[in-house]
PDB file of C-alpha atoms in Angstrom:
ATOM      1  CA  ARG A   1     120.162  66.092  75.078  1.00 82.00           C
ATOM      2  CA  LEU A   2     118.230  68.618  76.136  1.00 84.00           C
ATOM      3  CA  ALA A   3     119.800  67.921  79.581  1.00 86.00           C
ATOM      4  CA  ALA A   4     122.922  67.994  79.096  1.00 85.00           C
ATOM      5  CA  GLU A   5     122.197  71.507  77.377  1.00 86.00           C
ATOM      6  CA  MET A   6     120.439  72.825  80.179  1.00 84.00           C
ATOM      7  CA  GLU A   7     124.044  71.689  82.450  1.00 84.00           C
ATOM      8  CA  LEU A   8     126.713  73.054  80.439  1.00 85.00           C
ATOM      9  CA  CYS A   9     124.192  76.076  80.277  1.00 87.00           C
ATOM     10  CA  GLU A  10     124.507  76.397  84.205  1.00 85.00           C
ATOM     11  CA  ASP A  11     128.100  76.002  84.085  1.00 84.00           C
ATOM     12  CA  ILE A  12     129.549  78.039  82.224  1.00 85.00           C
ATOM     13  CA  ARG A  13     127.114  80.399  83.729  1.00 84.00           C
ATOM     14  CA  ARG A  14     129.219  79.447  87.345  1.00 84.00           C
ATOM     15  CA  ARG A  15     132.476  79.724  85.681  1.00 83.00           C
ATOM     16  CA  LEU A  16     131.594  83.262  84.408  1.00 82.00           C
ATOM     17  CA  ASP A  17     130.190  84.190  87.748  1.00 83.00           C
ATOM     18  CA  GLU A  18     133.452  83.308  89.348  1.00 82.00           C
ATOM     19  CA  ALA A  19     136.561  84.902  86.470  1.00 78.00           C
ATOM     20  CA  ALA A  20     134.604  87.979  88.220  1.00 77.00           C
ATOM     21  CA  THR A  21     134.791  87.476  91.636  1.00 79.00           C
ATOM     22  CA  ASN A  22     138.852  86.357  91.772  1.00 74.00           C
ATOM     23  CA  LEU A  23     139.228  89.776  88.991  1.00 70.00           C
ATOM     24  CA  ASN A  24     137.764  91.103  91.340  1.00 72.00           C
ATOM     25  CA  LEU A  25     139.370  89.925  94.280  1.00 70.00           C
ATOM     26  CA  GLN A  26     142.469  90.409  92.354  1.00 65.00           C
ATOM     27  CA  GLY A  27     141.738  94.287  91.480  1.00 61.00           C
ATOM     28  CA  SER A  28     141.397  95.112  95.180  1.00 60.00           C
ATOM     29  CA  TRP A  29     144.471  94.034  96.704  1.00 59.00           C
ATOM     30  CA  GLY A  30     146.061  96.638  99.154  1.00 59.00           C
ATOM     31  CA  GLY A  31     149.170  97.759 100.451  1.00 62.00           C
ATOM     32  CA  PRO A  32     152.451  98.063  98.913  1.00 72.00           C
ATOM     33  CA  LEU A  33     153.747  95.326  95.909  1.00 70.00           C
ATOM     34  CA  SER A  34     157.737  95.074  95.413  1.00 79.00           C
ATOM     35  CA  ALA A  35     158.554  93.944  92.259  1.00 81.00           C
ATOM     36  CA  LYS A  36     158.300  90.585  91.997  1.00 81.00           C
ATOM     37  CA  GLN A  37     154.783  90.676  93.861  1.00 73.00           C
ATOM     38  CA  GLN A  38     153.587  93.523  90.498  1.00 74.00           C
ATOM     39  CA  ASP A  39     154.984  90.548  88.756  1.00 80.00           C
ATOM     40  CA  MET A  40     152.646  87.824  89.702  1.00 79.00           C
ATOM     41  CA  ARG A  41     149.814  89.928  90.023  1.00 75.00           C
ATOM     42  CA  ARG A  42     149.741  90.720  86.433  1.00 78.00           C
ATOM     43  CA  ASN A  43     150.626  87.566  85.045  1.00 82.00           C
ATOM     44  CA  MET A  44     147.717  86.257  87.445  1.00 78.00           C
ATOM     45  CA  GLN A  45     145.603  89.222  86.053  1.00 76.00           C
ATOM     46  CA  GLN A  46     146.487  87.931  82.221  1.00 81.00           C
ATOM     47  CA  ARG A  47     145.583  84.255  82.690  1.00 81.00           C
ATOM     48  CA  GLU A  48     142.285  85.026  84.914  1.00 77.00           C
ATOM     49  CA  ALA A  49     141.223  87.844  81.813  1.00 79.00           C
ATOM     50  CA  GLU A  50     142.431  85.240  78.798  1.00 81.00           C
ATOM     51  CA  ARG A  51     140.243  82.874  80.574  1.00 79.00           C
ATOM     52  CA  SER A  52     137.228  85.726  81.097  1.00 79.00           C
ATOM     53  CA  GLU A  53     137.168  86.037  77.372  1.00 83.00           C
ATOM     54  CA  ARG A  54     137.664  82.014  76.143  1.00 84.00           C
ATOM     55  CA  LEU A  55     134.292  81.777  79.284  1.00 80.00           C
ATOM     56  CA  LEU A  56     133.025  85.031  77.170  1.00 83.00           C
ATOM     57  CA  GLN A  57     133.204  83.041  73.745  1.00 85.00           C
ATOM     58  CA  GLU A  58     131.876  79.861  75.104  1.00 81.00           C
ATOM     59  CA  SER A  59     128.392  81.344  76.164  1.00 84.00           C
ATOM     60  CA  THR A  60     127.558  82.534  73.394  1.00 88.00           C
ATOM     61  CA  HIS A  61     126.594  79.103  72.481  1.00 86.00           C
ATOM     62  CA  CYS A  62     123.779  79.986  75.311  1.00 86.00           C
ATOM     63  CA  GLU A  63     122.067  82.960  74.273  1.00 88.00           C
ATOM     64  CA  GLY A  64     118.543  83.215  74.629  1.00 84.00           C
ATOM     65  CA  VAL A  65     118.578  80.148  76.450  1.00 83.00           C
ATOM     66  CA  PRO A  66     116.757  81.302  79.866  1.00 82.00           C
ATOM     67  CA  ALA A  67     118.099  80.041  83.867  1.00 81.00           C
ATOM     68  CA  PHE A  68     116.886  76.859  85.096  1.00 83.00           C
ATOM     69  CA  SER A  69     115.843  75.354  88.104  1.00 88.00           C
ATOM     70  CA  SER A  70     117.252  72.248  89.906  1.00 88.00           C
ATOM     71  CA  ARG A  71     113.310  70.741  89.918  1.00 91.00           C
ATOM     72  CA  GLU A  72     113.790  71.215  85.677  1.00 91.00           C
ATOM     73  CA  ARG A  73     117.222  70.206  85.739  1.00 88.00           C
ATOM     74  CA  VAL A  74     116.404  66.837  88.179  1.00 93.00           C
ATOM     75  CA  HIS A  75     112.845  66.150  85.989  1.00 94.00           C
ATOM     76  CA  TYR A  76     114.590  65.784  82.727  1.00 93.00           C
ATOM     77  CA  TRP A  77     117.949  63.800  83.712  1.00 94.00           C
ATOM     78  CA  ARG A  78     115.776  61.726  85.442  1.00 96.00           C
ATOM     79  CA  SER A  79     112.658  61.549  82.498  1.00 95.00           C
ATOM     80  CA  ALA A  80     115.863  60.337  80.184  1.00 93.00           C
ATOM     81  CA  ALA A  81     117.338  58.322  82.207  1.00 95.00           C
ATOM     82  CA  MET A  82     113.910  56.921  81.848  1.00 95.00           C
ATOM     83  CA  GLY A  83     114.283  56.544  78.421  1.00 93.00           C
ATOM     84  CA  GLY A  84     116.639  54.574  78.151  1.00 92.00           C
ATOM     85  CA  SER A  85     120.221  56.316  77.252  1.00 91.00           C
ATOM     86  CA  LEU A  86     123.380  55.387  79.045  1.00 92.00           C
ATOM     87  CA  ALA A  87     124.563  58.749  78.840  1.00 90.00           C
ATOM     88  CA  ALA A  88     121.643  60.259  81.239  1.00 92.00           C
ATOM     89  CA  ILE A  89     121.245  56.703  83.517  1.00 95.00           C
ATOM     90  CA  ASN A  90     125.060  57.271  84.342  1.00 93.00           C
ATOM     91  CA  TYR A  91     124.495  61.076  85.454  1.00 93.00           C
ATOM     92  CA  TYR A  92     121.521  60.331  87.254  1.00 95.00           C
ATOM     93  CA  VAL A  93     121.484  57.467  89.964  1.00 96.00           C
ATOM     94  CA  MET A  94     125.493  59.111  90.355  1.00 94.00           C
ATOM     95  CA  GLY A  95     123.206  61.513  91.977  1.00 94.00           C
ATOM     96  CA  ARG A  96     124.692  64.643  89.771  1.00 92.00           C
ATOM     97  CA  PRO A  97     121.664  66.789  88.647  1.00 92.00           C
ATOM     98  CA  PHE A  98     121.760  67.295  92.732  1.00 94.00           C
ATOM     99  CA  ARG A  99     123.390  70.465  93.965  1.00 90.00           C
ATOM    100  CA  PRO A 100     123.742  70.760  97.400  1.00 91.00           C
ATOM    101  CA  GLU A 101     122.595  74.118  98.218  1.00 90.00           C
ATOM    102  CA  ASN A 102     119.644  72.920  96.486  1.00 92.00           C
ATOM    103  CA  THR A 103     118.302  69.381  99.335  1.00 93.00           C
ATOM    104  CA  LEU A 104     115.575  71.524 100.675  1.00 94.00           C
ATOM    105  CA  ALA A 105     114.217  72.186  96.858  1.00 93.00           C
ATOM    106  CA  ASP A 106     115.179  68.451  96.089  1.00 95.00           C
ATOM    107  CA  LEU A 107     113.640  66.611  98.514  1.00 96.00           C
ATOM    108  CA  ASP A 108     110.573  65.385  97.025  1.00 96.00           C
ATOM    109  CA  ALA A 109     113.010  64.423  93.727  1.00 96.00           C
ATOM    110  CA  LEU A 110     115.434  63.105  96.322  1.00 97.00           C
ATOM    111  CA  ARG A 111     112.583  60.229  97.371  1.00 97.00           C
ATOM    112  CA  GLN A 112     111.737  59.439  94.395  1.00 97.00           C
ATOM    113  CA  PHE A 113     115.735  59.042  93.136  1.00 98.00           C
ATOM    114  CA  GLN A 114     115.726  56.387  96.923  1.00 97.00           C
ATOM    115  CA  HIS A 115     113.152  54.786  95.727  1.00 97.00           C
ATOM    116  CA  GLU A 116     113.784  53.718  92.182  1.00 97.00           C
ATOM    117  CA  ALA A 117     117.581  54.914  91.412  1.00 97.00           C
ATOM    118  CA  ALA A 118     119.295  50.979  92.396  1.00 97.00           C
ATOM    119  CA  THR A 119     116.123  49.482  89.511  1.00 97.00           C
ATOM    120  CA  ILE A 120     117.378  52.282  86.573  1.00 98.00           C
ATOM    121  CA  ALA A 121     120.912  51.394  87.678  1.00 98.00           C
ATOM    122  CA  GLU A 122     120.072  48.158  87.189  1.00 98.00           C
ATOM    123  CA  ARG A 123     118.872  48.945  83.262  1.00 97.00           C
ATOM    124  CA  GLY A 124     123.115  50.356  82.623  1.00 97.00           C
ATOM    125  CA  VAL A 125     124.376  46.758  83.402  1.00 97.00           C
ATOM    126  CA  ALA A 126     121.993  45.102  81.453  1.00 97.00           C
ATOM    127  CA  SER A 127     123.585  47.178  78.737  1.00 96.00           C
ATOM    128  CA  GLY A 128     126.810  47.016  79.221  1.00 96.00           C
ATOM    129  CA  ASP A 129     127.059  50.401  81.055  1.00 96.00           C
ATOM    130  CA  ILE A 130     131.229  49.942  82.643  1.00 95.00           C
ATOM    131  CA  GLN A 131     129.691  53.063  84.498  1.00 94.00           C
ATOM    132  CA  THR A 132     127.036  52.657  86.536  1.00 96.00           C
ATOM    133  CA  THR A 133     128.050  48.735  87.225  1.00 97.00           C
ATOM    134  CA  ILE A 134     131.292  50.032  89.334  1.00 96.00           C
ATOM    135  CA  ALA A 135     128.867  52.748  90.633  1.00 96.00           C
ATOM    136  CA  LEU A 136     126.148  50.038  91.913  1.00 97.00           C
ATOM    137  CA  ALA A 137     129.149  47.655  92.546  1.00 97.00           C
ATOM    138  CA  GLU A 138     130.326  50.172  95.327  1.00 97.00           C
ATOM    139  CA  ALA A 139     126.292  51.476  96.368  1.00 97.00           C
ATOM    140  CA  TYR A 140     125.963  47.776  97.552  1.00 97.00           C
ATOM    141  CA  SER A 141     129.764  46.731  99.029  1.00 97.00           C
ATOM    142  CA  PRO A 142     129.807  47.191 102.954  1.00 95.00           C
ATOM    143  CA  LEU A 143     133.143  47.263 103.449  1.00 95.00           C
ATOM    144  CA  SER A 144     133.177  50.733 100.703  1.00 89.00           C
ATOM    145  CA  ARG A 145     134.172  54.306 102.364  1.00 85.00           C
ATOM    146  CA  ARG A 146     132.648  56.372 100.091  1.00 83.00           C
ATOM    147  CA  ARG A 147     128.725  57.744 100.930  1.00 88.00           C
ATOM    148  CA  SER A 148     127.402  58.403  97.263  1.00 94.00           C
ATOM    149  CA  LEU A 149     123.810  59.899  96.783  1.00 96.00           C
ATOM    150  CA  LEU A 150     123.336  55.540  95.576  1.00 97.00           C
ATOM    151  CA  SER A 151     125.000  54.066  98.687  1.00 97.00           C
ATOM    152  CA  GLN A 152     121.846  55.611 100.527  1.00 96.00           C
ATOM    153  CA  ALA A 153     118.939  54.794  98.545  1.00 97.00           C
ATOM    154  CA  VAL A 154     120.013  50.629  98.715  1.00 97.00           C
ATOM    155  CA  SER A 155     120.921  48.666 101.839  1.00 96.00           C
ATOM    156  CA  PRO A 156     124.398  46.786 101.615  1.00 96.00           C
ATOM    157  CA  ASN A 157     124.613  43.419 100.175  1.00 97.00           C
ATOM    158  CA  ALA A 158     128.238  41.612  99.877  1.00 96.00           C
ATOM    159  CA  SER A 159     126.328  38.486  97.266  1.00 97.00           C
ATOM    160  CA  LYS A 160     125.141  41.686  95.227  1.00 98.00           C
ATOM    161  CA  SER A 161     128.251  43.897  94.994  1.00 97.00           C
ATOM    162  CA  LEU A 162     130.299  40.568  94.682  1.00 98.00           C
ATOM    163  CA  ALA A 163     128.456  39.318  91.249  1.00 98.00           C
ATOM    164  CA  LEU A 164     128.568  43.602  90.161  1.00 98.00           C
ATOM    165  CA  TRP A 165     132.245  43.791  90.340  1.00 98.00           C
ATOM    166  CA  LEU A 166     133.239  40.293  88.565  1.00 98.00           C
ATOM    167  CA  GLN A 167     130.798  42.012  85.820  1.00 98.00           C
ATOM    168  CA  THR A 168     133.081  44.829  85.608  1.00 97.00           C
ATOM    169  CA  GLN A 169     136.072  42.462  85.545  1.00 97.00           C
ATOM    170  CA  SER A 170     134.366  40.803  83.061  1.00 96.00           C
ATOM    171  CA  LEU A 171     133.560  44.514  80.336  1.00 96.00           C
ATOM    172  CA  LEU A 172     137.375  46.467  81.666  1.00 95.00           C
ATOM    173  CA  ASP A 173     138.973  42.689  80.405  1.00 95.00           C
ATOM    174  CA  GLN A 174     137.219  43.850  76.781  1.00 94.00           C
ATOM    175  CA  PRO A 175     138.928  46.730  76.243  1.00 90.00           C
ATOM    176  CA  PRO A 176     138.159  48.580  72.414  1.00 88.00           C
ATOM    177  CA  PRO A 177     140.811  47.933  69.705  1.00 88.00           C
ATOM    178  CA  GLY A 178     144.564  49.123  71.233  1.00 88.00           C
ATOM    179  CA  GLY A 179     143.462  49.222  75.014  1.00 89.00           C
ATOM    180  CA  ARG A 180     144.764  47.263  77.984  1.00 92.00           C
ATOM    181  CA  PRO A 181     142.465  44.268  80.102  1.00 93.00           C
ATOM    182  CA  GLN A 182     141.826  46.495  83.116  1.00 93.00           C
ATOM    183  CA  GLY A 183     140.013  44.282  84.932  1.00 93.00           C
ATOM    184  CA  HIS A 184     142.534  43.210  87.457  1.00 94.00           C
ATOM    185  CA  LEU A 185     142.084  47.149  89.388  1.00 93.00           C
ATOM    186  CA  PHE A 186     139.775  45.421  91.305  1.00 94.00           C
ATOM    187  CA  ALA A 187     141.242  42.531  92.140  1.00 95.00           C
ATOM    188  CA  SER A 188     142.285  42.832  95.492  1.00 95.00           C
ATOM    189  CA  GLY A 189     138.848  44.212  96.033  1.00 95.00           C
ATOM    190  CA  ILE A 190     137.574  41.325  95.644  1.00 96.00           C
ATOM    191  CA  THR A 191     139.250  38.623  97.389  1.00 96.00           C
ATOM    192  CA  GLU A 192     138.799  41.733 100.184  1.00 96.00           C
ATOM    193  CA  LEU A 193     135.111  41.148  99.446  1.00 96.00           C
ATOM    194  CA  GLU A 194     134.583  37.444  99.048  1.00 97.00           C
ATOM    195  CA  LYS A 195     136.633  36.443 102.357  1.00 96.00           C
ATOM    196  CA  THR A 196     133.785  38.648 104.224  1.00 95.00           C
ATOM    197  CA  MET A 197     130.917  36.306 102.627  1.00 96.00           C
ATOM    198  CA  ASP A 198     130.844  32.629 103.533  1.00 96.00           C
ATOM    199  CA  ALA A 199     130.612  29.475 100.569  1.00 96.00           C
ATOM    200  CA  ALA A 200     126.652  29.526  99.899  1.00 96.00           C
ATOM    201  CA  THR A 201     127.024  33.349  99.457  1.00 96.00           C
ATOM    202  CA  LEU A 202     129.434  33.335  96.992  1.00 97.00           C
ATOM    203  CA  ARG A 203     128.073  31.419  95.599  1.00 97.00           C
ATOM    204  CA  LEU A 204     124.552  32.973  94.925  1.00 97.00           C
ATOM    205  CA  ALA A 205     127.444  36.162  94.150  1.00 97.00           C
ATOM    206  CA  ARG A 206     128.502  33.616  91.345  1.00 97.00           C
ATOM    207  CA  GLU A 207     125.536  32.817  89.998  1.00 97.00           C
ATOM    208  CA  GLN A 208     124.407  36.676  89.652  1.00 98.00           C
ATOM    209  CA  ALA A 209     127.765  37.238  87.802  1.00 98.00           C
ATOM    210  CA  SER A 210     127.333  34.323  85.003  1.00 98.00           C
ATOM    211  CA  ALA A 211     123.818  35.384  84.834  1.00 97.00           C
ATOM    212  CA  TYR A 212     124.920  39.607  84.141  1.00 98.00           C
ATOM    213  CA  ARG A 213     127.370  38.129  81.822  1.00 97.00           C
ATOM    214  CA  ARG A 214     124.512  36.313  79.083  1.00 97.00           C
ATOM    215  CA  GLU A 215     122.963  39.539  79.651  1.00 96.00           C
ATOM    216  CA  ALA A 216     125.951  41.743  78.963  1.00 96.00           C
ATOM    217  CA  PRO A 217     128.307  39.838  77.157  1.00 95.00           C
ATOM    218  CA  THR A 218     130.422  42.440  76.119  1.00 95.00           C
ATOM    219  CA  PRO A 219     131.118  46.782  76.927  1.00 95.00           C
ATOM    220  CA  ALA A 220     128.174  48.799  76.091  1.00 92.00           C
ATOM    221  CA  LEU A 221     129.741  50.595  73.065  1.00 76.00           C
ATOM    222  CA  VAL A 222     130.319  55.022  73.759  1.00 59.00           C
ATOM    223  CA  THR A 223     130.897  56.910  70.757  1.00 51.00           C
ATOM    224  CA  THR A 224     132.223  60.875  70.914  1.00 47.00           C
ATOM    225  CA  PRO A 225     133.818  63.015  68.141  1.00 42.00           C
ATOM    226  CA  ARG A 226     136.992  62.760  70.960  1.00 40.00           C
ATOM    227  CA  SER A 227     140.048  62.250  70.414  1.00 39.00           C
ATOM    228  CA  GLY A 228     142.566  60.543  72.938  1.00 36.00           C
ATOM    229  CA  ASN A 229     142.468  62.117  76.530  1.00 34.00           C
ATOM    230  CA  THR A 230     141.669  65.216  75.742  1.00 35.00           C
ATOM    231  CA  MET A 231     139.001  67.141  77.746  1.00 34.00           C
ATOM    232  CA  ALA A 232     137.244  70.136  76.976  1.00 39.00           C
ATOM    233  CA  SER A 233     137.654  73.294  78.468  1.00 42.00           C
ATOM    234  CA  GLY A 234     133.705  73.492  79.486  1.00 44.00           C
ATOM    235  CA  GLY A 235     134.946  69.998  81.949  1.00 46.00           C
ATOM    236  CA  PRO A 236     132.972  67.177  82.546  1.00 48.00           C
ATOM    237  CA  GLU A 237     129.757  68.975  81.558  1.00 51.00           C
ATOM    238  CA  VAL A 238     130.818  69.912  77.480  1.00 51.00           C
ATOM    239  CA  LEU A 239     131.853  65.825  77.670  1.00 49.00           C
ATOM    240  CA  GLN A 240     128.677  64.449  79.108  1.00 60.00           C
ATOM    241  CA  ARG A 241     126.553  66.664  76.327  1.00 65.00           C
ATOM    242  CA  GLU A 242     129.011  65.108  73.714  1.00 66.00           C
ATOM    243  CA  PHE A 243     127.032  61.472  74.803  1.00 66.00           C
ATOM    244  CA  CYS A 244     123.731  62.736  74.230  1.00 65.00           C
ATOM    245  CA  SER A 245     122.648  62.469  70.753  1.00 58.00           C
ATOM    246  CA  ARG A 246     118.830  62.714  71.783  1.00 50.00           C
TER     247      ARG A 246
END
């Protein structure tokens, strides 16, 4: 929860800086404007001012919270992931604590991530976390076009990828009350992956998928006060905070 609170406050600071920059740019427009352009300018300034006011209200939550380093951010997310928090496991193995602008400062932490990210992700898989299972399946897939941080920490492995995709299907076919099974969303990708494998590798993958199902027969239960698909004004950082109870 501490990591998520720190993340929230940094996100609010970033958005306040962006809002201030936008207001300054709008105030520096030069040259004569037509009546229509003046109306557009006033409307844009009004929207930006309202956005800034909402951000200022949100920022009261972070009063007295000091700025923190990228090293601290990664440390807290990693500690929470190592402690078994599913929200932290997913956040960490997806590489979200790392920022491009801090790459050199985070080199030691990135090396650590390279050595342990797959093992930490497997803990999320063993707990039935769907998002982490998908992330690890994509990382191992030799057909994936995404070069996520997690994919850079593992070597392509069709057998492991297929086993994880089959586990994903199994979990998604067990929706919460009122939901619809969604395992079919990955059916075509699974078929394409199977075409690249021989009979022995397919058998190994299905055996591993069965092992995953025994270990995590149902999806991890996620409780959050959010209703429907409404996203908080703070975006995913606020949503992440709501998933973290400790």
